[in-house]
Structures are given as structure tokens and as C-alpha cells.
XYZ file of C-alpha atoms in Angstrom:
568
model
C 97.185 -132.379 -68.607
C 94.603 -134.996 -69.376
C 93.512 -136.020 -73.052
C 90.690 -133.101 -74.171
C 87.300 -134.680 -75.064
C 85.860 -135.086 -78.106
C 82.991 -132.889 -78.597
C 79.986 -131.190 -80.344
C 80.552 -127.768 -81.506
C 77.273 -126.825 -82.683
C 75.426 -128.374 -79.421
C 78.377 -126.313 -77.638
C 77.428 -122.817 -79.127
C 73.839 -123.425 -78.342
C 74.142 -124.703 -74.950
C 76.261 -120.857 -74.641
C 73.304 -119.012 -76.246
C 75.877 -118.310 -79.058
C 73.421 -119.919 -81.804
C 70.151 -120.918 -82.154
C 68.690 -124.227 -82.956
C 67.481 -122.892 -85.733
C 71.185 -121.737 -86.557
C 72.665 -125.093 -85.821
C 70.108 -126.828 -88.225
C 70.269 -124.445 -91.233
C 74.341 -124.883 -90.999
C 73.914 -128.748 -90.142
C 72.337 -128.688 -93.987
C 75.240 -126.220 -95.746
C 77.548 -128.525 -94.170
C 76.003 -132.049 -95.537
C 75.640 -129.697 -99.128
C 79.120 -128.242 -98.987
C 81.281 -130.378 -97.196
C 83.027 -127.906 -95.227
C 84.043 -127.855 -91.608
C 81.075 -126.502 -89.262
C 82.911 -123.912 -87.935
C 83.730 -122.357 -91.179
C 80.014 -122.405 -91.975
C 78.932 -120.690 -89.027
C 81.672 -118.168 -89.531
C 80.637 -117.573 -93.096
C 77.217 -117.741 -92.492
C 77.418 -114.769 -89.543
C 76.714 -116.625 -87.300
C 79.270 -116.284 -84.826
C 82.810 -114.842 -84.762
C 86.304 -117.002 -84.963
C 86.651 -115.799 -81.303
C 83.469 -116.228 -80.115
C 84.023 -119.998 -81.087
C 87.445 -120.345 -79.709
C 86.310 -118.651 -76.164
C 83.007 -121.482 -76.562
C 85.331 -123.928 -76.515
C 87.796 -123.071 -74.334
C 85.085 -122.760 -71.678
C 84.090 -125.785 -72.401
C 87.338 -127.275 -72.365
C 88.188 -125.394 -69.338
C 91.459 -124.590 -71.335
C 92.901 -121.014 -71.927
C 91.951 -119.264 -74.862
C 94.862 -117.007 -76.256
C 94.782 -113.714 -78.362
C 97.518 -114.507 -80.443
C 97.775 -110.670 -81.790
C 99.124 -109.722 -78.115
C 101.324 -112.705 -77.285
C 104.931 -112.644 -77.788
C 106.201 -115.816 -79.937
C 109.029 -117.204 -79.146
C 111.040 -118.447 -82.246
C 113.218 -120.536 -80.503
C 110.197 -122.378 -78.957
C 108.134 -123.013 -81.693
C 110.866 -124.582 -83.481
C 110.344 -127.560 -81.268
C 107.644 -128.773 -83.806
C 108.425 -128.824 -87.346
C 106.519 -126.386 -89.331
C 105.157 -129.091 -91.655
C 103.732 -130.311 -88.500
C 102.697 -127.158 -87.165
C 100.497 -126.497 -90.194
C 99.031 -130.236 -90.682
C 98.004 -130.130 -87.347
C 97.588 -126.192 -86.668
C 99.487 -126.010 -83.887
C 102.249 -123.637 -82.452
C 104.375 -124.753 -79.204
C 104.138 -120.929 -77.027
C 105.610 -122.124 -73.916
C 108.441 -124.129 -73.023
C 107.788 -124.949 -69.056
C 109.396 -127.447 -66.573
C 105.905 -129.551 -66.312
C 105.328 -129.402 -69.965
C 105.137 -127.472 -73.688
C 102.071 -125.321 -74.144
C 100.470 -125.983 -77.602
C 97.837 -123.545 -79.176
C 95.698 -125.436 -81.041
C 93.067 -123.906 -83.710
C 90.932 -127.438 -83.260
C 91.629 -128.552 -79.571
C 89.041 -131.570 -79.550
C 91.154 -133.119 -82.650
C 92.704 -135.916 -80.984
C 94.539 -137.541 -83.846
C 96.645 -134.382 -83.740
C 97.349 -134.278 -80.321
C 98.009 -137.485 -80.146
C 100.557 -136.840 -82.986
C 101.903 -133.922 -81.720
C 103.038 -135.615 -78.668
C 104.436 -138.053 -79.840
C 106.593 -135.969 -82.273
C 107.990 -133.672 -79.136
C 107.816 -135.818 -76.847
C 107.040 -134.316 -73.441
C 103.758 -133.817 -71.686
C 101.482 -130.956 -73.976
C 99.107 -128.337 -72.310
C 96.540 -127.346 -74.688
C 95.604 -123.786 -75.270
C 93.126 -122.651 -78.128
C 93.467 -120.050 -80.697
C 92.132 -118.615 -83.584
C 92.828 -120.564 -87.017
C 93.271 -116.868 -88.911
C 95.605 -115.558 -86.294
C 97.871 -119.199 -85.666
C 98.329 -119.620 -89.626
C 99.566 -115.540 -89.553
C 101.881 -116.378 -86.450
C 103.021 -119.543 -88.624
C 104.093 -117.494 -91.851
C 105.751 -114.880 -89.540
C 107.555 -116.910 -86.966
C 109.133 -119.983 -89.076
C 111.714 -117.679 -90.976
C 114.097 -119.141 -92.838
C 116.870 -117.349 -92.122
C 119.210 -120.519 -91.160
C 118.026 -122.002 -94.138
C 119.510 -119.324 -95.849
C 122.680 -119.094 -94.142
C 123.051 -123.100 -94.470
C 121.902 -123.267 -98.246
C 124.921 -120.006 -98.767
C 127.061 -122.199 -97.276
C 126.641 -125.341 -99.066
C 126.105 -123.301 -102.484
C 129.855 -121.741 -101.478
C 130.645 -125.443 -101.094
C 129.976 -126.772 -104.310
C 131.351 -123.649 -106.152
C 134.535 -124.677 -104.388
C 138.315 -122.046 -104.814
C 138.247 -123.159 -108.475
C 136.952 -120.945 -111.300
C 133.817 -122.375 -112.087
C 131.519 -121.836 -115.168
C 128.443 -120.099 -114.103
C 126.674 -120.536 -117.437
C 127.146 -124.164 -117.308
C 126.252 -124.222 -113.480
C 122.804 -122.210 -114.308
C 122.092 -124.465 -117.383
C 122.427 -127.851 -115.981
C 120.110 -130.399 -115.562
C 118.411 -131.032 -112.142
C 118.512 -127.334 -111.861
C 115.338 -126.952 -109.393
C 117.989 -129.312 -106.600
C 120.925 -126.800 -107.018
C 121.742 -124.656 -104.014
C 121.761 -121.391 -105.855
C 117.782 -122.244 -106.511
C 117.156 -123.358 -103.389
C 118.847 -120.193 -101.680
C 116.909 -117.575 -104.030
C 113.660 -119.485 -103.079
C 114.338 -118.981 -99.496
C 115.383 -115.880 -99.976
C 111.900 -115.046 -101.978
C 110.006 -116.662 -99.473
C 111.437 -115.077 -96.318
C 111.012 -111.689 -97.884
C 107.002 -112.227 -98.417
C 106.755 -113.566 -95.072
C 108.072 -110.105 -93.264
C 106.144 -107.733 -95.701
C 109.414 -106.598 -97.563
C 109.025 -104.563 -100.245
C 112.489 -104.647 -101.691
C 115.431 -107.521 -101.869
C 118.929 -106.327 -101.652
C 122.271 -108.032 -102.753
C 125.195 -106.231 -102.424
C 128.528 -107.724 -102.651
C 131.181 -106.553 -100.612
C 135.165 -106.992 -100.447
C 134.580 -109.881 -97.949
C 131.090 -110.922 -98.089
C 127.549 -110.858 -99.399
C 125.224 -108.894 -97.752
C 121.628 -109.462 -98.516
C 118.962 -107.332 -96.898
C 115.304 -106.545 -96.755
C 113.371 -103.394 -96.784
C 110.862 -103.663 -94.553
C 108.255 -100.742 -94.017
C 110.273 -98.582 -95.766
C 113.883 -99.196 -93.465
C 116.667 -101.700 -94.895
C 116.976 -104.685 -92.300
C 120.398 -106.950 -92.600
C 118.824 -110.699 -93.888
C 121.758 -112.751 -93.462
C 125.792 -112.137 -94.788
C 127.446 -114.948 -96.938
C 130.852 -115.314 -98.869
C 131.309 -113.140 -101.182
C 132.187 -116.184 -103.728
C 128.646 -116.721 -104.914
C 127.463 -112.920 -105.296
C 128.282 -114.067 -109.186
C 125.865 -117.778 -108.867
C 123.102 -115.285 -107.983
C 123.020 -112.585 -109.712
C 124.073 -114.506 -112.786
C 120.417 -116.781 -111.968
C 118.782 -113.822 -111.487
C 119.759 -112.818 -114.887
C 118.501 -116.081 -116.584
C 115.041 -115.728 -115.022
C 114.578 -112.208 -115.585
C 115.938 -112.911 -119.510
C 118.543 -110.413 -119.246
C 122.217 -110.219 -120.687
C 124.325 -112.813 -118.930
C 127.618 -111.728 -120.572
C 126.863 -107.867 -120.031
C 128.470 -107.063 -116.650
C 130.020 -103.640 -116.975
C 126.682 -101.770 -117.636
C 123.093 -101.327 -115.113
C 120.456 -103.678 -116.676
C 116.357 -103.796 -115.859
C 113.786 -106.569 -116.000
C 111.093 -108.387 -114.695
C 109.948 -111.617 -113.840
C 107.125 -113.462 -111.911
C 108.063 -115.950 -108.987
C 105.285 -118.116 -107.978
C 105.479 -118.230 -103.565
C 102.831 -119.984 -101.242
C 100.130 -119.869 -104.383
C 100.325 -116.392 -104.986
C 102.206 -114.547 -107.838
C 105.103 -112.182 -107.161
C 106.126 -110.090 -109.580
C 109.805 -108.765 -109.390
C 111.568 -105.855 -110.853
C 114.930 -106.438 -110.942
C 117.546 -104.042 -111.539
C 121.572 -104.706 -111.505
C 124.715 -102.437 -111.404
C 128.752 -102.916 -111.700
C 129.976 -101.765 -108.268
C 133.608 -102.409 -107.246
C 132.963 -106.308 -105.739
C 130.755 -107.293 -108.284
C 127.084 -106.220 -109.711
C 124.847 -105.071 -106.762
C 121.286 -106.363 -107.605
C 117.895 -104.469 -106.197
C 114.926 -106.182 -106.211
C 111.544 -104.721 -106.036
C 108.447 -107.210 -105.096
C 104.962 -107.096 -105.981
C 102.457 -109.063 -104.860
C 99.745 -109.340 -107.333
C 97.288 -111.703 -105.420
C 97.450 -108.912 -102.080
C 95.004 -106.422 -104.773
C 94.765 -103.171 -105.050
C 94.278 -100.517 -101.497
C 91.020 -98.967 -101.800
C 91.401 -94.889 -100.825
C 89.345 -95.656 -98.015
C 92.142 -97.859 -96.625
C 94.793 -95.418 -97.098
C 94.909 -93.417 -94.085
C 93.131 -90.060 -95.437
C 91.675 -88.074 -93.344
C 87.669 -87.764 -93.806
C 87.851 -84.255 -95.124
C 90.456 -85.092 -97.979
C 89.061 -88.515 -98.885
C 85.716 -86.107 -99.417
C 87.490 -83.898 -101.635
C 89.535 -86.438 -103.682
C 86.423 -88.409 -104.472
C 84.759 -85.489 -105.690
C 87.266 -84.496 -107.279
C 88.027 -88.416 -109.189
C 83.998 -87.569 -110.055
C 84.945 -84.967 -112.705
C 85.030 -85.612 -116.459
C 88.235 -83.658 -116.940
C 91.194 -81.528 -114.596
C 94.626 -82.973 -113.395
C 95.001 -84.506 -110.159
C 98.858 -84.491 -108.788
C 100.287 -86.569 -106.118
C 103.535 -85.368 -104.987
C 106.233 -86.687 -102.586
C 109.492 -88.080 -102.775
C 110.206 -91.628 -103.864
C 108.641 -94.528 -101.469
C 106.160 -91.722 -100.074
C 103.383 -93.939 -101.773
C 102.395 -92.007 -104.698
C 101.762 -94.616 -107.118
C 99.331 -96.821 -104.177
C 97.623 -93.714 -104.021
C 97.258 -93.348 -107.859
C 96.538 -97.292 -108.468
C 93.885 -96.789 -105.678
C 92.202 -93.872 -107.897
C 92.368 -95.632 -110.727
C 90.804 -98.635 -109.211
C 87.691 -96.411 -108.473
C 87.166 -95.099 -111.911
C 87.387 -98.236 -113.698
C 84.642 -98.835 -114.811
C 83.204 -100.139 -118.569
C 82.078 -96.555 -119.318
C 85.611 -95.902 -119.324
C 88.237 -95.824 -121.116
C 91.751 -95.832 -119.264
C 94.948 -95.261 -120.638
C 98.150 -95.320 -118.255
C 102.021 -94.526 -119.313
C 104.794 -95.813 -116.768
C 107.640 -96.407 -115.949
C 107.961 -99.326 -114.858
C 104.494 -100.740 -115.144
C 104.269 -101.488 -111.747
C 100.965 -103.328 -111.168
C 98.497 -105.282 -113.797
C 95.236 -103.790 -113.915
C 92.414 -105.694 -115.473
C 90.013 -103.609 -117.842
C 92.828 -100.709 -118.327
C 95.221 -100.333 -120.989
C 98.866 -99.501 -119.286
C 101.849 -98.431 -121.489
C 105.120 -99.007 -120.784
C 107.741 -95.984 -121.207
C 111.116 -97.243 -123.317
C 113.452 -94.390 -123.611
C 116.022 -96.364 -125.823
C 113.329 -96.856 -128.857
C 112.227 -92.581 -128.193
C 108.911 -94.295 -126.520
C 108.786 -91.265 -124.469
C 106.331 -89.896 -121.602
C 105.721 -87.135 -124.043
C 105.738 -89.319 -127.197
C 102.899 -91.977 -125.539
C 100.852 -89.415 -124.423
C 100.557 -88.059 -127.529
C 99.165 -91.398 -128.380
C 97.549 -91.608 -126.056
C 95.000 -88.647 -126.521
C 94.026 -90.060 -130.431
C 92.649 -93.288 -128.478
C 90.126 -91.637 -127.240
C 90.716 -91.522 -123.447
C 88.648 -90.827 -120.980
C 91.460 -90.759 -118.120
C 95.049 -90.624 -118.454
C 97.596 -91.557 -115.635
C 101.361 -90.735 -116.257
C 103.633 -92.147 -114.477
C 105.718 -88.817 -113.586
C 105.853 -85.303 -114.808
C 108.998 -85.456 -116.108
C 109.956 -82.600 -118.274
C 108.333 -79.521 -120.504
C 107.041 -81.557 -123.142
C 104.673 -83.824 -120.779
C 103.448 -81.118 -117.964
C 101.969 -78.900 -121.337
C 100.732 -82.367 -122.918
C 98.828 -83.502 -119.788
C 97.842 -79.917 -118.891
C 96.451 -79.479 -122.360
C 94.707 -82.704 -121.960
C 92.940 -82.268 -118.724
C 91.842 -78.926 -120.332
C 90.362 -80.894 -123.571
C 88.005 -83.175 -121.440
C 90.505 -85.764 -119.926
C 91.026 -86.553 -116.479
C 94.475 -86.634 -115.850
C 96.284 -88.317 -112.815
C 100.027 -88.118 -112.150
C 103.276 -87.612 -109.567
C 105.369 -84.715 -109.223
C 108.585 -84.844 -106.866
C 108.013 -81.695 -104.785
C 107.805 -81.231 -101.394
C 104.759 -80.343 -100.381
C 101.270 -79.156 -101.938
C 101.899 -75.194 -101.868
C 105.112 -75.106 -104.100
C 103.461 -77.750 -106.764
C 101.898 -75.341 -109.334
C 105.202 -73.052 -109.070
C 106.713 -76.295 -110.278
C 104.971 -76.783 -112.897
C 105.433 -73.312 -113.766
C 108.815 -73.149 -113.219
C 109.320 -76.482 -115.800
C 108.125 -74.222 -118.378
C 104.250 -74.634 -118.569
C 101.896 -71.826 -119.077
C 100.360 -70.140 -115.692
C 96.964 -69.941 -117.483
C 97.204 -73.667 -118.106
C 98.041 -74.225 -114.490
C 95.229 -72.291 -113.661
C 92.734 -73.479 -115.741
C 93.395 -77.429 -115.918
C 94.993 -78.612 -112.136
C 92.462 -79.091 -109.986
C 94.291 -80.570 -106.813
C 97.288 -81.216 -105.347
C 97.467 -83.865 -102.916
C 101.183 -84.182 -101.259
C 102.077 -86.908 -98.792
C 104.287 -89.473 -96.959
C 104.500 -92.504 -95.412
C 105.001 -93.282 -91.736
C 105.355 -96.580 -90.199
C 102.276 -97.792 -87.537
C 103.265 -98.976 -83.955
C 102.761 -102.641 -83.607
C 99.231 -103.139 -81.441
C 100.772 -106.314 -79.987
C 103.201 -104.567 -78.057
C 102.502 -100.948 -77.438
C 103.328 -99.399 -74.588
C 103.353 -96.122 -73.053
C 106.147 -93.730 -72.573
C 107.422 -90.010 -71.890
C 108.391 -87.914 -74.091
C 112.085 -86.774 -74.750
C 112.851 -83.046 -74.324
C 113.134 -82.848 -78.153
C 109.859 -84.813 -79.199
C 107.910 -82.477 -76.461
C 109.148 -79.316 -78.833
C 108.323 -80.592 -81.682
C 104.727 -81.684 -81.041
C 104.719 -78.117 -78.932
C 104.862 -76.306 -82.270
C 101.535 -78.090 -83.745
C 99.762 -78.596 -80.416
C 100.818 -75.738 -78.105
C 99.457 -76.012 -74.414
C 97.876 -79.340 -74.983
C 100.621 -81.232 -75.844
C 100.893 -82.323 -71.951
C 97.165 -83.393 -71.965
C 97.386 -86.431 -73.931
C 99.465 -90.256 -73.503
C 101.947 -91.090 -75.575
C 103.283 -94.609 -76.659
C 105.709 -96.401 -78.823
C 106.155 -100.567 -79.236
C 108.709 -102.126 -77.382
C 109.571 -104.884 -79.952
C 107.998 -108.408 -80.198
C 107.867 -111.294 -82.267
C 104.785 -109.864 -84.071
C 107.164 -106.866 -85.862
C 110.716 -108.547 -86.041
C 111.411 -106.515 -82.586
C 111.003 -103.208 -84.975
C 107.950 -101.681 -82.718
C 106.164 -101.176 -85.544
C 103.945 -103.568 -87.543
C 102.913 -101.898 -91.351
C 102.431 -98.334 -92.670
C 99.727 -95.403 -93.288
C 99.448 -92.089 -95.582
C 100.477 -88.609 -94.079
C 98.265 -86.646 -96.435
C 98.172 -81.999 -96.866
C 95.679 -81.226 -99.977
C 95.684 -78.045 -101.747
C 92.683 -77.780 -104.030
C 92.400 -74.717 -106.680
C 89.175 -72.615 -105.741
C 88.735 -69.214 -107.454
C 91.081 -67.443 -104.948
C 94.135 -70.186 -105.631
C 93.424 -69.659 -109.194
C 93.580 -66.144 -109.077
C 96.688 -65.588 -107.527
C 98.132 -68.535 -109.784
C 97.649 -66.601 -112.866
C 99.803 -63.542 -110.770
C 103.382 -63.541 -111.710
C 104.257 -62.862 -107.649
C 105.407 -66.702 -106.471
C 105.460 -65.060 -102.764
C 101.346 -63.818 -103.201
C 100.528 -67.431 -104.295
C 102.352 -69.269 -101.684
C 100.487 -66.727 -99.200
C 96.543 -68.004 -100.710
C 97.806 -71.110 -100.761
C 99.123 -71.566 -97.693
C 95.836 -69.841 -96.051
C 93.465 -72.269 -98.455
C 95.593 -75.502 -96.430
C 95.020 -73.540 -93.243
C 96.449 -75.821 -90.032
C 95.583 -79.361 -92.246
C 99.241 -79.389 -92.940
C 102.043 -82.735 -93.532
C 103.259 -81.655 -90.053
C 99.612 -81.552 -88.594
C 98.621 -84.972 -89.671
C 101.323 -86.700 -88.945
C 100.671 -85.160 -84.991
C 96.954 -86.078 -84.985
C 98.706 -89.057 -85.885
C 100.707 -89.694 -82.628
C 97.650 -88.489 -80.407
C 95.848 -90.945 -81.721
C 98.400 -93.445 -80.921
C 98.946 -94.671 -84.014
C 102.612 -93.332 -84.758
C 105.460 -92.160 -83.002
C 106.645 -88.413 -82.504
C 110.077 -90.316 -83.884
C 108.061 -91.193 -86.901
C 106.483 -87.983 -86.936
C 110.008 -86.533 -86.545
C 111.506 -88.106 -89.430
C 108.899 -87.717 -92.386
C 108.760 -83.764 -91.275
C 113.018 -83.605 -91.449
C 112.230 -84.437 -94.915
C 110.397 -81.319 -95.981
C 111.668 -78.989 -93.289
C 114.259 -77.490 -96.013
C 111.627 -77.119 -98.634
């Protein structure tokens, strides 16, 4: 393929009826005042889209433009330029033909860089363009660094050598940001962010070292190692998160804050004495990603309505149920994000704190000093509050605390672990609180789940098994034949998973007069029956099957979060 042209964007744009003169000018100015590249300007300015530019050129060009979002990256390939080069020069090798490599290129007139990149691979380049959003997102995702890992394990295993070795001294030496142990945890760290993992796992084993990443909410294997430097890294781990290096016979908890690409992780880390050796969980937070809004969680229109009403209150208790990693707390933190505001005052108890919230005073829960649930809130309610969040309802003592202070003119958020949204107030009963108090101070119950979204990049259609036909049969009847399923096949975009991210299965109970009523009857069976007529069909089980008609799950999905409260 021949050398692309250099050219004029802006003259390019408006000889496509894509801008104005007028346009061109007024950006011509922002550019000479701002310094920026013109195509950001027009972008920012509204101009024109990323993809209306790339297809410009392209035509221009008489190149292909690519969708990145629906083509299948080949790992293997792009490795064939660096990824230091790949992001100097934004540029990602997608095809590895006979004739020659095809190169996406955000900037396809830049002919420095494609002089460069030629050079560096050495065969003849076709040039392709793509979006500069959607290459640097393919970048992050495709150049893993999982034989970096294996290779930095390796030489870490290496250097420990068959000798006993003094960790201390190993951790404490100088030069420490060189040593392999380092080096492997900030692969590990950075390979994690990369693929969205929520959770690190290191778990040694009789004859290796298995770390793993949870990835929208399923463990996936990261790479195995020997089993001799389980001790180098957890023992590192330790140092950074200030815990007891010498203690290895009892669980320990901490934090710490790991700075990756220019944004700040923060880690809980939490260890245990298994029999190969302390097992090591680590949960990551990304404080630069911000806080969901509730509009982003995947509520239907109906509840969203009701749960924004209800956040409008000046007092009541709002519960979020569901087991663990059913998303309770991003659905609290997204609340709380609402009401903050300075004619507020918000007091939170946890445990863990699990995000930083500007503007809101969060406790932290420390059971070893008596800093109890229980013992905060307390505390909490002589600070003059004007909502309360607590971590869990945890025992007697806190369900009649908060209950008695959402009835005193506090609005009270929290997480219960129950099931679904009909049994919570027999819960609460059943831990010991009043029924009046239940009657009088919860206002809503919101239960709900997570289920994992099928990757848009390669969905595909399919039939249904004989299995998945009855289930969705039981929520749709007749009409389950009338609508087309589909499922992702695996691509580079989701780690071959099919399924690329998460959304909220949500079932709200609130307490009108008739819930109420039959609340304050001692006849569990008459209260289940209001309730379960107030839900009507908005059920867990109904979501998450509006859910798969709508393509956005699968009935397997669907399946599994029902399995959970099928028992219940």
C-alpha cells in the first residue's frame, strides 16, 4: 500500500458537509488559544463525533474504517509491535496477511509514525483507521501481561533459590522497586485493572501457586507458579498493607493504596493460615472510576421512580438486601451520592469502609476496641444526622437502633442478607425488633442481584435448550417462542467469557397502608400473602427474564441468580 497523504482535517470535514466554515474557523481559534489537537476541539466543541471523523477520513483516504467494538483482536498479532510503540504511535497490528500487516491507526495522515512503525516490523503495512477512544481501550485490554507474570514468578523463584532465605531481609533491602517480588505484584496489579477484576486471589497449594482473578463476579485462573515464593508475596503484601510480618498462624485485615496507570487503587487485603501457607484475598477499588449514579444501575423505570421518592424523605429506613457480591453497597454508595448535599449531614458506619466519599463523614466498625455497629450508631444519632447508612443489620441491638432512628427524623439506609423483598420485615422481626417499629419506620425494601451482560462485540443468536425453554415458560407462558434469543460466543473483547460487565436484577416491596397493616398482624403467612400481591409479577425472576428478551443476559444467567433464591 502506498504512503497515505498528508492532509487537512478541518478542510476535509467541510468539503463532507460535516462542519461549517464557520465551525472550522471558531475551532481554528480554540486551537491557536489552547493548543490542542483539532480533532479534539471539534469533538469537544460538538461539533462532530470521533466516528464521524474517522469515517471523513477514511473516505478520504480511501482506507477502511474499523469499529473496533465488533472486531476480534488477535493477541498474538498485536504483539508484533511493542506496546510502548503501539501507544506512542496509536497503533494496533489487526491482521497478519501474506501481502502485509494491517495497522489501525487513530491518526492515519501521521507519517512520522508510519514511517516508524514500519520500520520497527518490518514488512509492508496496510493502514486502517480507528477511533482513538476505542484503540487506547483495545490497548489496555489486549497487551496482558500474563507472560510477564509467569517470567517475573520464575525469575523471583530463581533468586530465592532451594536455600532458606530471609524474607524480612529480602523485603527490606535496598533497590527494592528492581526486585522480582515487586515487579511480579505490579504486574499482577496491573493485569487485574486491565480485565475489570474485582478481587486478586493467591492461594498456595501443595505444588504450586495459584493466583486468580474474579472477573464479573466468576474466579478466572491468572497464571500458576512454584509454590516457593507464596511466602516473598504475601510476606510484601504484609509490609505494604503495615500488617504483622511475624504473625502467621492467625487471619489478618488491612488496606493499602497502589498507584496503577495514574489512578489510585485502593486494596483490602485479607490473609489466612491454610495448610500450604497463608492464602491472601484481595479486594480492589478503584477510586478514580467514581461513584454509579442509580440511573446507571440497571433499575427498571418504575423502581428508580419509587427509590428516588423514596431517598426524597426526611426520615424512614431504606433496606437493600441480597447475598454477598449481589451489589448492595454500589447501590447504597449510589444513594448516598444523591443526597449529599451541604444541607446535609451524613454519617456512615462500615465495615470495611469501602469507598471515600467527599463531604460525608464514614466510620469505621472495630470489633476488637467494642467499636460496635450498635455502639457507633449510638454516636452517631448525638451528631446530629440527617442520614445514617450502616453497613449491615447485624444483630438486635442495631435493627431497634436504626429503626428507632428512622422513626426520630433520620433517614436510614442499610443491607440485610435475605433473600428476597417479601421475607425482609419478618427478618427483622424475627431478630427481635418490635412489629410496630417495622411498621412504622421501614419504608422499602429493595432486594436484588447481579447478572453478568453479554458482550455486544460478539453476540450471536441461538436456540434454546429444553431446560432454558421451561424456565423462561414459567415467567412468559405462550410467548416465550415469539421472541430471539442470543448469547456471546467469546472474543478478545471479554477474555472469550461471552460476556463483557454486569447490571442490577432489582424486586421492590414498598410499605403502603395495606403492607403495614398486615405487618403489625402476628400471622407471617397473611403478610407474605399482601406482600407478595403489593410486588405483583415485578418479581427477581421477572426482571431477570425481561432481561434476556431484551437481549441483554442469558437464560443461563437468568438461571443461575434465580437457583440462588429458589430455596428461600
Amino acid at each position: 500500500m502506498a504512503r497515505p497523504e498528508k492532509v487537512r482535517l478541518g478542510e476535509i470535514l467541510v468539503q463532507q458537509k460535516l462542519l461549517t466554515q464557520e465551525q472550522l474557523k471558531l475551532a481554528l481559534d480554540e486551537q491557536k488559544r489552547s493548543g490542542r489537537k483539532l480533532g479534539r476541539v471539534f469533538i469537544e466543541q460538538g461539533y462532530v463525533t470521533e466516528e464521524e471523523i474517522s469515517e471523513a477520513l477514511a473516505k478520504q483516504l480511501q482506507i477502511p474504517y474499523i469499529n473496533l467494538k465488533y472486531y476480534n483482536i488477535k493477541p498474538e498479532v498485536t504483539q508484533k509491535l511493542p506496546e510502548t510503540q503501539a501507544r506512542r504511535f496509536r497503533a494496533l497490528v489487526l491482521e497478519d496477511t501474506p501481502k502485509a500487516l494491517k495497522i489501525g491507526m487513530a491518526d492515519p495522515t501521521d507519517l512520522n509514525a508510519y514511517d516508524e512503525i514500519a520500520r520497527i516490523v518490518k514488512r509492508d503495512i496496510e493502514i486502517a483507521v480507528v477511533t482513538e477512544s476505542q484503540l487506547l481501550a483495545t490497548i489496555d485490554r489486549v497487551y496482558r501481561r500474563t507472560g510477564e507474570i509467569s517470567g517475573l514468578a520464575q525469575e523471583l523463584q530463581a533468586e530465592l533459590g532451594d536455600d532458606a532465605v530471609d524474607f524480612g531481609a529480602l523485603a527490606a533491602s535496598p533497590g527494592l522497586e528492581e526486585a522480582p517480588v515487586v515487579k511480579l505484584l505490579q504486574s499482577v496489579f496491573e493485569d487485574a485493572t486491565q480485565v475489570r477484576a474485582s478481587d486478586i486471589h493467591i492461594e498456595p497449594q501443595e505444588r504450586k501457586l495459584v493466583i486468580r482473578f474474579r472477573i464479573d463476579g466468576l474466579l478466572h485462573l491468572q497464571t500458576e507458579a512454584d509454590t516457593k515464593i507464596a511466602s516473598a508475596l504475601v510476606l510484601r503484601l504484609k509490609l505494604m498493607s503495615g500488617l504483622d510480618i511475624s504473625e502467621k498462624r492467625l487471619p489478618q485485615d488491612g488496606r493499602f493504596n497502589v498507584k496503577i496507570r495514574n489512578s489510585m487503587v485502593d486494596v483490602r487485603i485479607s490473609t489466612m493460615p491454610t495448610q500450604y501457607g497463608e492464602s491472601v484475598v484481595m479486594r480492589l477499588l478503584n477510586q478514580g472510576g467514581g461513584i454509579l449514579t442509580l440511573d446507571k444501575l440497571g433499575m427498571p423505570p418504575h423502581i428508580l421512580e419509587r427509590v428516588q421518592a423514596v431517598l426524597q424523605r426526611p426520615s424512614g429506613m431504606m433496606l437493600v438486601t441480597g447475598p454477598t457480591g449481589s451489589g448492595k453497597t454500589t447501590t447504597l454508595y449510589a444513594a448516598l451520592a444523591q443526597l449529599n448535599t451541604p444541607e446535609r449531614k451524613i454519617i456512615t458506619v462500615e465495615d470495611p469502609v469501602e469507598y471515600r466519599l467527599p463531604g460525608i463523614n464514614q466510620v469505621q466498625v472495630h470489633e476488637k476496641i467494642e467499636l460496635t455497629f450498635g455502639r457507633v450508631l449510638r454516636s452517631a444519632l448525638r451528631q446530629d444526622p440527617d442520614v445514617i447508612l450502616v453497613g449491615e443489620m447485624r444483630d438486635q441491638e442495631t435493627v431497634e437502633t436504626g429503626l428507632r432512628a428512622a422513626m426520630t427524623g433520620h433517614l436510614v439506609l442499610s443491607t440485610l442478607h435475605t433473600n428476597d423483598a417479601v421475607t425482609t420485615p419478618i427478618r427483622l422481626i424475627d431478630m427481635g425488633a418490635p412489629r410496630y417499629m417495622v411498621a412504622l419506620s421501614l419504608q422499602m425494601v429493595l432486594a436484588q442481584r447481579l447478572v453478568r451482560v453479554i458482550c455486544e462485540s460478539c453476540v450471536e443468536t441461538y436456540t434454546l435448550l429444553a431446560g432454558e425453554h421451561a424456565f423462561l415458560a414459567q415467567e412468559l407462558g405462550n410467548k416465550v417462542d415469539n421472541y430471539r434469543y442470543t448469547k456471546g460466543k467469546g472474543c478478545s473483547h471479554c477474555n472469550g467469557t461471552g460476556y463483557l460487565g454486569r447490571t442490577g436484577v432489582y424486586e421492590m416491596l414498598e410499605m403502603n397502608n395495606a403492607v403495614v397493616e398486615a405487618a403489625n398482624q402476628e400471622d407471617p403467612a397473611l403478610f407474605i400473602e399482601v406482600a407478595t400481591r403489593e410486588i405483583g409479577g415485578y418479581t427477581l425472576r421477572a426482571h431477570a427474564a425481561q432481561l434476556v428478551i431484551e437481549g441483554r443476559t442469558t437464560v443461563e444467567e437468568a438461571m443461575r441468580i434465580s437457583n440462588q433464591f429458589d430455596d428461600a
